[in-house]
Structures are given as structure tokens and as C-alpha cells.
């Protein structure tokens, strides 16, 4: 039998960041993760960090490599109708920027910080199940190295992603869900080639959306919109590079340096929110509670702000024995979540090809893109969302 104050399910960025925020305030945690650490680090995800996220990582001592290796971006580019237009995010937001630093690196830094702090992380914990959620002594059961074990705790943080066990442990009558599944996916590749441009390029093209992103000055991440059930094996590198370039304006396409891919995968696009983020002593955070399509690069940033709020609430509970902040957690986090849901849905609607919506939809998209590059008011709305709304 083990005991801790807060049992954290999932060692993704949400669970690991929460663990370090609580550790820094003297609160004991145990993280239970279904996979191995190597597997967690092999997942390639987005990597655009808002200031809120950067500050939380700094607060747990994970700012050093991020500042050394992360790329500060003060703008993004929109490519459509054969031309590329810059949105000057820094100028439109009074100097705010984002940092391009891969989620894999964020996770690696958090794992290292947790290891150094001596806190317990149990990897390859199978068949996690949650019990006594509406009592003061919840517990978690799991199987590790063939043995069924019990972790007694005071709170459970469900940070186990969209397919985790936490959300589904809440009775259906106590949870409301909202969902939109988009009829397409993103085919992404990672390659050790220099990026085609020094900032991210988001392209609307009649063949479908494309995105030019990066992980460093020598590693690029590119995506093309594809069918939701696309088989990545059907895409040779040559086919990918050809399709990408066809969807970009001439100047951007000319900058693309091709090379062998080191990863190729298809991601579905989904908007999803579960409400509320609490059931008794279980609190949901990150992808366990909500999903955004990657277009706005908000997934990791929402996971970070959720656990920022949750850690404040738990600290207040242990310091003052007051449940007020825990009671406010769900509404506080959801207020930010829904705004990011709206922005991600809007960016997705603006930039993708929707087969069922016809020429009218495409003309409206192009009119909106023109409006964005011509109107300071419209561009400001994009920019302030891209760098991140505070509440
Ligand atoms: N038991 C234990 N661990 C689990 C279980 C389970 N039943 N189910 C899932 N997990 C683990 C997963 O293996 C994963 O490591 O929970 C972790 C959840 O991590 P993420 O999916 O990365 O979710 P989160 O930490 O909320 O981070 C959100 O990830 O998906 C991206 O775009 C998203 O960038 C955002 C970020
Ligand atoms: C990425 O680099 O993977 C990335 C960047 C920006 C996005 C989505 C994904 O909007």
C-alpha cells in the first residue's frame, strides 16, 4: 500500500508540470503512467508556447534549455492565392511573442526535473482504476510488474489525455460533453532540413491546408491536410514534398529544402470539451478534459494553464484548508478553454478545404483572409489569440 497527497494519472506535459508545481510547494505526488518514459518521449506533438506556459515552466526550473534552444517568434505568415502575408504579432500585441519549442522537449525537461526532485513516477502502470471519488479518501488501483497495487490519496488529478481512464470514471450523468469531429486529418512529417521560412506559414489552398513549422534551425515540421483515415504508408517522402509545395505560394515553396523524413503520421482533428472539470476529489486537466484541433497550437498551452490553476487551488487547500479555489477551478479553467476552443475552430474553418461546403465557403474564406491582412483590427484579433488570452 502506498500513500500520497495528490495522485496524478498520466505523465504527459499536464501531469508532469502539475507534479513539479506541487512539489515546489511541498505537496507530495505520485505520477502513474501507462507507457514507458521512452514511449512518452517518442510522441511528436506541436510546439508553440504561449507566455503563460513559458512562465509556468520557468517557475518549476525548466526555463533554461527552453530559452537557449527555443525560437522566439514575433509573427506568423498566411499564404493564399499565391502570396504570403505576414501578421506582425509582436507589433499588434504590444510586444508579445511565442516560443517555438517542441512538446517532446518540454516533456523531457519536466521528466528530468521530476527525477532530480526525487518524486515518484511509476511508468508502465497498467489497468489504472479510480475509486471513492466522492469521498475524502479516494484511491487508485493499478497493476505493475504483474502485481495489483493500491495508491491511497487525498486528490486525484486526471491528466491522462483524451483516451485516459479519468474522464470515463465520472458517471455519465455528472458530465456534459461537447464535440465536433472534422472530416479530415493532418499528415505530418519531421525532417532534418532547415525550415523554409523563419516563421510559421499557414496556407489555405484549394487542394487543402498546409503548415510549415519547425523544431529548430535544422529540423522542420510540415503538415498537409489529408483524409481522416489516410494511411501514412501511402505517402512516400517524394509524394509528401510534392503535395506540400503545390499548396504553398511560389516564394515559400522555393524555400522548402527536402530530405528524408524521420517521422510521418496522421492526426485527426477534433474539438471536444467535458464539463465540469471536477467530480468529487477527481479533477481533470489537459487533453483528458478537452481537445482542440492543432490549427491554433493551443493544446499544450491549455494543458499548462489548467494545471497552473489546479496547482494554485491545491496549494490554497493545503495552506488554508479552504476548498474555495478548488470549487472555482472548473469554471476558471473552462473560461479560458472555451476561448481557445473558439479560436482553434475559427483557424480551422478559415484555413481548411471543406468538401461539402462548396464554392461559396471558399469565397468567404478568401474574403476573410484578405480582411485579416488588410485590417489592423482583424489582424489584432488573430494576434492576441495566437499569443494567448489570459482568462
Ligand atoms: N493510465 C495511466 N496513464 C495513462 C492512461 C491510463 N489509463 N491513459 C493515458 N495515459 C497517459 C498517456 O500515455 C500519456 O502519457 O497519460 C498521458 C497523457 O498525456 P498527453 O496525451 O500528452 O496529454 P496532456 O498531458 O494533457 O497534454 C496535452 O498533449 O495531445 C497533446 O495537443 C495536446 O499538446 C497537448 C498536450
Ligand atoms: C507544430 O509545429 O507541430 C505545429 C505548429 C503550429 C500549429 C500546429 C502544429 O498550429
Coordinates of C-alpha atoms and ligand atoms in Angstrom, one line a residue:
X1 CA 0.0 0.0 0.0
X2 CA 1.3 3.5 -1.0
X3 CA 0.1 6.9 0.1
X4 CA 0.4 10.4 -1.4
X5 CA -1.4 13.7 -1.2
X6 CA -2.2 14.0 -4.9
X7 CA -2.2 11.0 -7.3
X8 CA -1.5 12.2 -10.8
X9 CA -2.7 10.0 -13.7
X10 CA -0.6 10.5 -16.8
X11 CA 3.0 11.7 -17.4
X12 CA 2.3 13.9 -20.4
X13 CA 3.0 17.7 -20.0
X14 CA -0.1 18.3 -17.9
X15 CA 0.7 15.6 -15.3
X16 CA 4.4 16.3 -15.1
X17 CA 4.0 20.1 -14.9
X18 CA 1.4 19.7 -12.2
X19 CA 3.7 17.4 -10.3
X20 CA 6.5 20.0 -10.3
X21 CA 4.3 22.9 -9.4
X22 CA 3.0 20.9 -6.4
X23 CA 6.4 19.6 -5.4
X24 CA 7.7 23.2 -5.3
X25 CA 5.1 24.0 -2.7
X26 CA 5.8 20.9 -0.6
X27 CA 2.9 18.8 -1.7
X28 CA 3.6 15.1 -2.3
X29 CA 2.6 13.5 -5.6
X30 CA 2.9 10.2 -7.3
X31 CA 2.5 10.1 -11.1
X32 CA 1.1 6.9 -12.7
X33 CA 1.8 6.5 -16.4
X34 CA 0.6 3.6 -18.6
X35 CA 3.5 3.8 -21.0
X36 CA 7.3 3.8 -20.6
X37 CA 9.2 7.1 -20.5
X38 CA 10.8 6.3 -23.9
X39 CA 7.4 5.8 -25.4
X40 CA 6.1 9.1 -24.0
X41 CA 9.1 10.9 -25.5
X42 CA 8.6 9.3 -28.9
X43 CA 5.3 11.1 -29.5
X44 CA 5.7 14.1 -31.8
X45 CA 3.3 16.9 -31.0
X46 CA 3.0 20.6 -31.5
X47 CA 5.4 23.1 -30.0
X48 CA 4.3 26.7 -29.9
X49 CA 4.4 28.0 -26.3
X50 CA 2.4 31.0 -25.0
X51 CA 3.9 33.2 -22.4
X52 CA 1.7 31.6 -19.7
X53 CA 3.3 28.3 -20.5
X54 CA 6.8 29.7 -20.6
X55 CA 6.3 31.3 -17.1
X56 CA 5.0 28.1 -15.6
X57 CA 7.9 26.1 -17.0
X58 CA 10.3 28.8 -15.6
X59 CA 8.6 28.6 -12.2
X60 CA 9.5 24.9 -12.0
X61 CA 13.1 25.4 -13.1
X62 CA 12.5 24.2 -16.7
X63 CA 13.3 27.6 -18.4
X64 CA 17.0 27.2 -19.2
X65 CA 17.0 24.9 -22.2
X66 CA 13.8 26.5 -23.5
X67 CA 15.4 29.9 -23.5
X68 CA 18.7 28.6 -25.0
X69 CA 17.2 26.5 -27.8
X70 CA 13.6 27.8 -28.2
X71 CA 13.0 30.1 -31.1
X72 CA 11.2 33.4 -30.3
X73 CA 8.6 34.2 -33.0
X74 CA 7.0 37.6 -33.3
X75 CA 4.8 36.8 -36.3
X76 CA 3.2 34.2 -38.5
X77 CA 2.6 34.2 -42.2
X78 CA -0.6 33.4 -44.1
X79 CA -0.3 32.0 -47.6
X80 CA -3.2 32.1 -50.0
X81 CA -3.9 32.9 -53.7
X82 CA -0.2 32.6 -54.5
X83 CA 1.0 35.2 -52.0
X84 CA 2.5 35.2 -48.5
X85 CA 1.4 37.9 -46.0
X86 CA 3.0 38.4 -42.6
X87 CA 0.9 39.0 -39.5
X88 CA 3.1 41.1 -37.2
X89 CA 2.1 39.6 -33.9
X90 CA 4.6 41.5 -31.8
X91 CA 3.5 44.9 -33.1
X92 CA -0.2 44.0 -32.8
X93 CA 0.0 42.8 -29.2
X94 CA 2.3 45.4 -27.7
X95 CA 5.4 43.3 -27.9
X96 CA 4.2 39.8 -27.1
X97 CA 5.7 36.7 -28.8
X98 CA 5.5 32.9 -28.7
X99 CA 8.4 30.4 -28.3
X100 CA 8.7 27.5 -30.7
X101 CA 10.0 24.6 -28.6
X102 CA 8.7 21.1 -29.2
X103 CA 6.4 19.4 -26.7
X104 CA 8.8 16.5 -26.7
X105 CA 11.5 18.8 -25.3
X106 CA 9.1 20.2 -22.7
X107 CA 8.3 16.7 -21.6
X108 CA 12.0 15.7 -21.5
X109 CA 12.8 18.8 -19.3
X110 CA 9.9 18.1 -17.0
X111 CA 10.9 14.4 -16.6
X112 CA 14.4 15.4 -15.8
X113 CA 13.2 17.9 -13.2
X114 CA 10.9 15.3 -11.6
X115 CA 13.8 12.8 -11.5
X116 CA 16.1 15.4 -9.9
X117 CA 13.4 16.2 -7.3
X118 CA 13.2 12.6 -6.2
X119 CA 9.4 12.4 -6.6
X120 CA 7.9 9.1 -7.6
X121 CA 6.8 8.3 -11.2
X122 CA 5.6 4.8 -11.9
X123 CA 5.8 4.0 -15.6
X124 CA 4.1 1.0 -17.2
X125 CA 1.3 1.1 -14.7
X126 CA -1.5 -0.9 -16.3
X127 CA -5.2 -1.1 -15.7
X128 CA -5.4 2.0 -13.6
X129 CA -8.8 2.3 -11.9
X130 CA -10.1 5.1 -9.7
X131 CA -12.2 4.6 -6.6
X132 CA -14.0 6.5 -3.8
X133 CA -14.0 9.7 -5.9
X134 CA -16.8 11.3 -3.9
X135 CA -15.2 10.6 -0.5
X136 CA -12.2 12.2 1.2
X137 CA -10.0 9.2 0.8
X138 CA -10.0 8.3 -2.9
X139 CA -7.7 5.6 -4.1
X140 CA -6.1 4.4 -7.3
X141 CA -5.5 0.8 -8.2
X142 CA -3.1 -0.4 -10.9
X143 CA -1.0 -3.3 -12.0
X144 CA 2.7 -3.0 -12.2
X145 CA 5.2 -5.8 -12.8
X146 CA 2.4 -8.3 -12.6
X147 CA 1.2 -7.1 -9.1
X148 CA -2.1 -5.3 -8.3
X149 CA -1.2 -2.2 -6.2
X150 CA -3.2 0.5 -4.3
X151 CA -2.3 4.1 -4.0
X152 CA -4.2 6.0 -1.3
X153 CA -4.5 9.7 -1.7
X154 CA -6.5 12.9 -0.9
X155 CA -7.0 14.1 -4.5
X156 CA -6.7 12.6 -8.0
X157 CA -5.6 14.7 -11.0
X158 CA -6.8 13.2 -14.2
X159 CA -4.0 14.2 -16.7
X160 CA -4.2 11.1 -18.8
X161 CA -5.2 12.5 -22.2
X162 CA -8.2 12.1 -24.3
X163 CA -8.2 8.2 -24.2
X164 CA -7.4 8.0 -20.5
X165 CA -9.4 6.4 -17.7
X166 CA -10.1 9.6 -15.6
X167 CA -12.8 11.2 -17.6
X168 CA -14.6 7.9 -18.2
X169 CA -14.6 7.2 -14.4
X170 CA -17.0 10.0 -13.9
X171 CA -20.7 8.9 -14.1
X172 CA -22.2 10.0 -17.4
X173 CA -25.0 11.8 -15.6
X174 CA -22.4 14.1 -13.9
X175 CA -20.6 15.1 -17.1
X176 CA -21.7 17.0 -20.2
X177 CA -19.6 16.8 -23.3
X178 CA -19.5 19.0 -26.4
X179 CA -17.8 17.7 -29.6
X180 CA -17.1 18.4 -33.2
X181 CA -15.1 16.0 -35.3
X182 CA -13.7 17.5 -38.6
X183 CA -13.9 15.4 -41.8
X184 CA -10.1 15.5 -42.4
X185 CA -6.8 14.9 -40.7
X186 CA -3.2 16.3 -40.9
X187 CA -0.4 14.2 -42.4
X188 CA 2.8 15.4 -40.7
X189 CA 6.4 14.8 -41.3
X190 CA 9.6 15.7 -39.4
X191 CA 12.8 16.1 -41.3
X192 CA 16.3 17.3 -40.5
X193 CA 16.3 20.1 -43.0
X194 CA 16.3 23.8 -42.4
X195 CA 12.9 25.5 -42.2
X196 CA 11.6 27.1 -45.4
X197 CA 11.0 30.4 -43.7
X198 CA 12.0 31.9 -40.3
X199 CA 8.4 32.0 -39.1
X200 CA 5.4 29.6 -39.4
X201 CA 3.5 29.7 -42.6
X202 CA -0.2 28.7 -42.5
X203 CA -1.5 28.1 -46.1
X204 CA -5.1 28.0 -47.4
X205 CA -5.1 26.3 -50.8
X206 CA -7.8 24.8 -52.9
X207 CA -6.1 21.4 -52.6
X208 CA -6.2 21.8 -48.8
X209 CA -4.4 23.3 -45.9
X210 CA -0.7 23.1 -45.4
X211 CA 1.5 24.3 -42.5
X212 CA 5.3 24.9 -42.4
X213 CA 6.6 24.7 -38.9
X214 CA 9.9 23.8 -37.2
X215 CA 11.6 22.4 -34.2
X216 CA 14.9 24.2 -34.6
X217 CA 17.0 25.9 -37.2
X218 CA 17.9 22.5 -38.6
X219 CA 14.7 20.5 -38.0
X220 CA 11.4 21.1 -39.8
X221 CA 7.9 20.0 -39.2
X222 CA 5.4 20.2 -42.1
X223 CA 1.8 19.2 -42.4
X224 CA -0.7 18.8 -45.3
X225 CA -4.5 18.3 -44.8
X226 CA -5.5 14.8 -45.7
X227 CA -8.4 12.3 -45.3
X228 CA -9.2 11.5 -41.7
X229 CA -8.4 7.8 -42.5
X230 CA -5.4 8.5 -44.6
X231 CA -2.7 5.8 -44.5
X232 CA 0.7 7.4 -44.0
X233 CA 2.3 4.4 -45.6
X234 CA 0.7 5.5 -48.9
X235 CA 2.8 8.7 -48.8
X236 CA 6.4 8.4 -49.9
X237 CA 8.6 11.4 -49.0
X238 CA 8.6 12.5 -52.6
X239 CA 4.8 12.5 -52.7
X240 CA 4.6 14.5 -49.5
X241 CA 7.1 17.1 -50.6
X242 CA 5.4 17.5 -54.0
X243 CA 2.0 17.9 -52.4
X244 CA 3.3 20.4 -49.8
X245 CA 4.9 22.6 -52.4
X246 CA 1.8 22.6 -54.6
X247 CA -0.1 24.1 -51.7
X248 CA 2.3 26.9 -51.0
X249 CA 2.9 30.2 -52.7
X250 CA 5.9 30.3 -55.0
X251 CA 8.2 32.1 -52.7
X252 CA 7.5 29.8 -49.7
X253 CA 7.7 26.7 -51.9
X254 CA 11.1 27.8 -53.3
X255 CA 12.4 27.9 -49.7
X256 CA 11.4 24.3 -48.9
X257 CA 14.5 22.1 -48.5
X258 CA 13.5 18.4 -48.9
X259 CA 15.2 15.5 -47.2
X260 CA 14.3 12.1 -45.8
X261 CA 11.5 12.1 -43.2
X262 CA 12.3 10.8 -39.7
X263 CA 8.7 10.6 -38.7
X264 CA 5.4 10.5 -40.6
X265 CA 2.0 10.3 -39.1
X266 CA -1.7 11.2 -39.4
X267 CA -3.5 13.1 -36.7
X268 CA -7.3 13.5 -36.6
X269 CA -8.9 16.9 -35.9
X270 CA -11.4 17.2 -33.1
X271 CA -12.9 19.8 -30.9
X272 CA -14.1 18.4 -27.5
X273 CA -14.9 19.8 -24.1
X274 CA -16.2 17.9 -21.0
X275 CA -17.9 19.9 -18.2
X276 CA -17.3 20.3 -15.3
X277 CA -13.7 19.5 -14.7
X278 CA -14.4 18.1 -11.3
X279 CA -16.2 15.1 -9.8
X280 CA -15.7 14.9 -6.0
X281 CA -12.0 14.6 -5.4
X282 CA -11.1 14.0 -9.1
X283 CA -10.0 17.0 -11.2
X284 CA -9.5 16.8 -14.9
X285 CA -6.8 18.8 -16.7
X286 CA -5.4 19.0 -20.3
X287 CA -6.4 16.6 -23.1
X288 CA -8.3 14.4 -20.5
X289 CA -10.9 17.3 -20.4
X290 CA -10.7 19.0 -23.8
X291 CA -9.2 18.7 -27.2
X292 CA -8.6 21.4 -29.8
X293 CA -7.7 20.9 -33.5
X294 CA -4.0 21.7 -33.8
X295 CA -4.5 24.7 -36.1
X296 CA -4.2 27.2 -33.3
X297 CA -1.4 25.4 -31.5
X298 CA -3.4 25.6 -28.2
X299 CA -3.4 22.0 -26.9
X300 CA -0.3 22.2 -24.8
X301 CA -1.0 25.7 -23.7
X302 CA -4.4 24.8 -22.3
X303 CA -2.9 21.8 -20.5
X304 CA -0.4 24.1 -18.9
X305 CA -2.9 26.8 -17.8
X306 CA -5.3 24.1 -16.4
X307 CA -2.6 22.7 -14.2
X308 CA -1.4 26.2 -13.3
X309 CA -4.9 26.9 -11.9
X310 CA -5.3 23.5 -10.3
X311 CA -1.9 23.8 -8.5
X312 CA -2.9 27.2 -7.1
X313 CA -6.2 25.7 -5.8
X314 CA -4.5 22.7 -4.2
X315 CA -1.8 24.9 -2.6
X316 CA -4.6 27.0 -1.1
X317 CA -6.4 23.9 0.2
X318 CA -3.3 22.6 1.9
X319 CA -2.3 26.0 3.2
X320 CA -5.7 27.3 4.4
X321 CA -7.9 24.2 4.4
X322 CA -10.2 26.1 2.2
X323 CA -12.0 24.5 -0.7
X324 CA -12.9 27.8 -2.3
X325 CA -10.3 27.7 -5.1
X326 CA -10.9 24.0 -5.8
X327 CA -14.6 24.8 -6.2
X328 CA -13.7 27.6 -8.6
X329 CA -11.2 25.6 -10.6
X330 CA -13.6 24.2 -13.2
X331 CA -15.2 27.5 -14.1
X332 CA -11.9 29.3 -14.1
X333 CA -10.2 26.8 -16.4
X334 CA -13.2 26.4 -18.7
X335 CA -13.5 30.2 -19.3
X336 CA -10.0 30.1 -20.9
X337 CA -10.6 26.7 -22.6
X338 CA -13.8 27.8 -24.4
X339 CA -12.0 30.9 -25.9
X340 CA -9.2 28.7 -27.1
X341 CA -11.8 26.3 -28.5
X342 CA -13.4 29.1 -30.4
X343 CA -10.0 30.3 -31.8
X344 CA -8.9 26.9 -32.8
X345 CA -12.3 26.2 -34.5
X346 CA -12.1 29.5 -36.3
X347 CA -8.5 29.0 -37.5
X348 CA -9.5 25.5 -38.7
X349 CA -12.6 26.8 -40.5
X350 CA -10.6 29.6 -42.1
X351 CA -7.8 27.6 -43.5
X352 CA -9.0 24.1 -44.5
X353 CA -10.8 22.8 -47.5
X354 CA -14.3 21.6 -46.6
X355 CA -15.5 19.3 -49.4
X356 CA -19.2 19.7 -48.5
X357 CA -19.3 23.5 -48.4
X358 CA -18.9 24.4 -52.0
X359 CA -17.5 27.5 -53.7
X360 CA -19.4 29.9 -51.5
X361 CA -17.5 28.8 -48.5
X362 CA -14.2 29.2 -50.3
X363 CA -15.0 32.7 -51.4
X364 CA -15.9 33.6 -47.8
X365 CA -12.6 32.1 -46.6
X366 CA -10.6 34.2 -49.2
X367 CA -12.6 37.3 -48.2
X368 CA -11.8 36.7 -44.6
X369 CA -8.1 36.2 -45.3
X370 CA -8.0 39.4 -47.3
X371 CA -9.7 41.2 -44.4
X372 CA -7.1 39.8 -42.0
X373 CA -4.2 41.1 -43.9
X374 CA -5.8 44.5 -44.7
X375 CA -7.4 45.3 -41.4
X376 CA -5.4 46.0 -38.3
X377 CA -8.5 45.3 -36.2
X378 CA -9.0 41.8 -37.7
X379 CA -5.3 41.0 -37.5
X380 CA -5.2 42.1 -33.9
X381 CA -7.9 39.7 -33.0
X382 CA -5.9 36.8 -34.5
X383 CA -2.6 38.0 -32.9
X384 CA -4.0 38.4 -29.3
X385 CA -5.5 34.9 -29.5
X386 CA -2.3 33.4 -31.0
X387 CA -0.1 34.7 -28.2
X388 CA -2.8 33.6 -25.7
X389 CA -5.7 35.1 -23.8
X390 CA -5.2 35.3 -20.1
X391 CA -8.7 34.5 -18.9
Ligands
LIG1 N1 -3.3 5.2 -17.1 C1 -2.2 5.9 -17.0 N2 -1.7 6.8 -17.9 C2 -2.5 7.0 -19.0 C3 -3.7 6.3 -19.2 C4 -4.1 5.4 -18.2 N3 -5.3 4.7 -18.3 N4 -4.2 6.7 -20.3 C5 -3.4 7.6 -20.9 N5 -2.3 7.8 -20.1 C6 -1.1 8.6 -20.3 C7 -0.7 8.7 -21.7 O1 0.2 7.6 -22.1 C8 0.0 10.0 -21.8 O2 1.4 9.9 -21.5 O3 -1.5 10.0 -20.0 C9 -0.6 10.8 -20.7 C10 -1.4 12.0 -21.3 O4 -0.5 12.9 -21.9 P1 -1.0 13.8 -23.2 O5 -1.8 13.0 -24.1 O6 0.3 14.4 -23.7 O7 -1.9 14.9 -22.6 P2 -1.7 16.2 -21.7 O8 -0.6 15.9 -20.7 O9 -3.0 16.7 -21.3 O10 -1.0 17.2 -22.7 C11 -1.8 17.9 -23.7 O11 -0.7 16.9 -25.5 O12 -2.1 15.8 -27.1 C12 -1.3 16.9 -26.8 O13 -2.2 18.7 -28.1 C13 -2.1 18.1 -26.8 O14 -0.3 19.4 -26.6 C14 -1.3 18.9 -25.9 C15 -0.9 18.1 -24.8
LIG2 C1 3.9 22.1 -35.0 O1 5.0 22.6 -35.1 O2 3.7 20.8 -34.8 C2 2.7 22.9 -35.0 C3 2.9 24.3 -35.0 C4 1.8 25.2 -35.1 C5 0.5 24.6 -35.2 C6 0.3 23.2 -35.1 C7 1.4 22.4 -35.1 O3 -0.6 25.5 -35.3

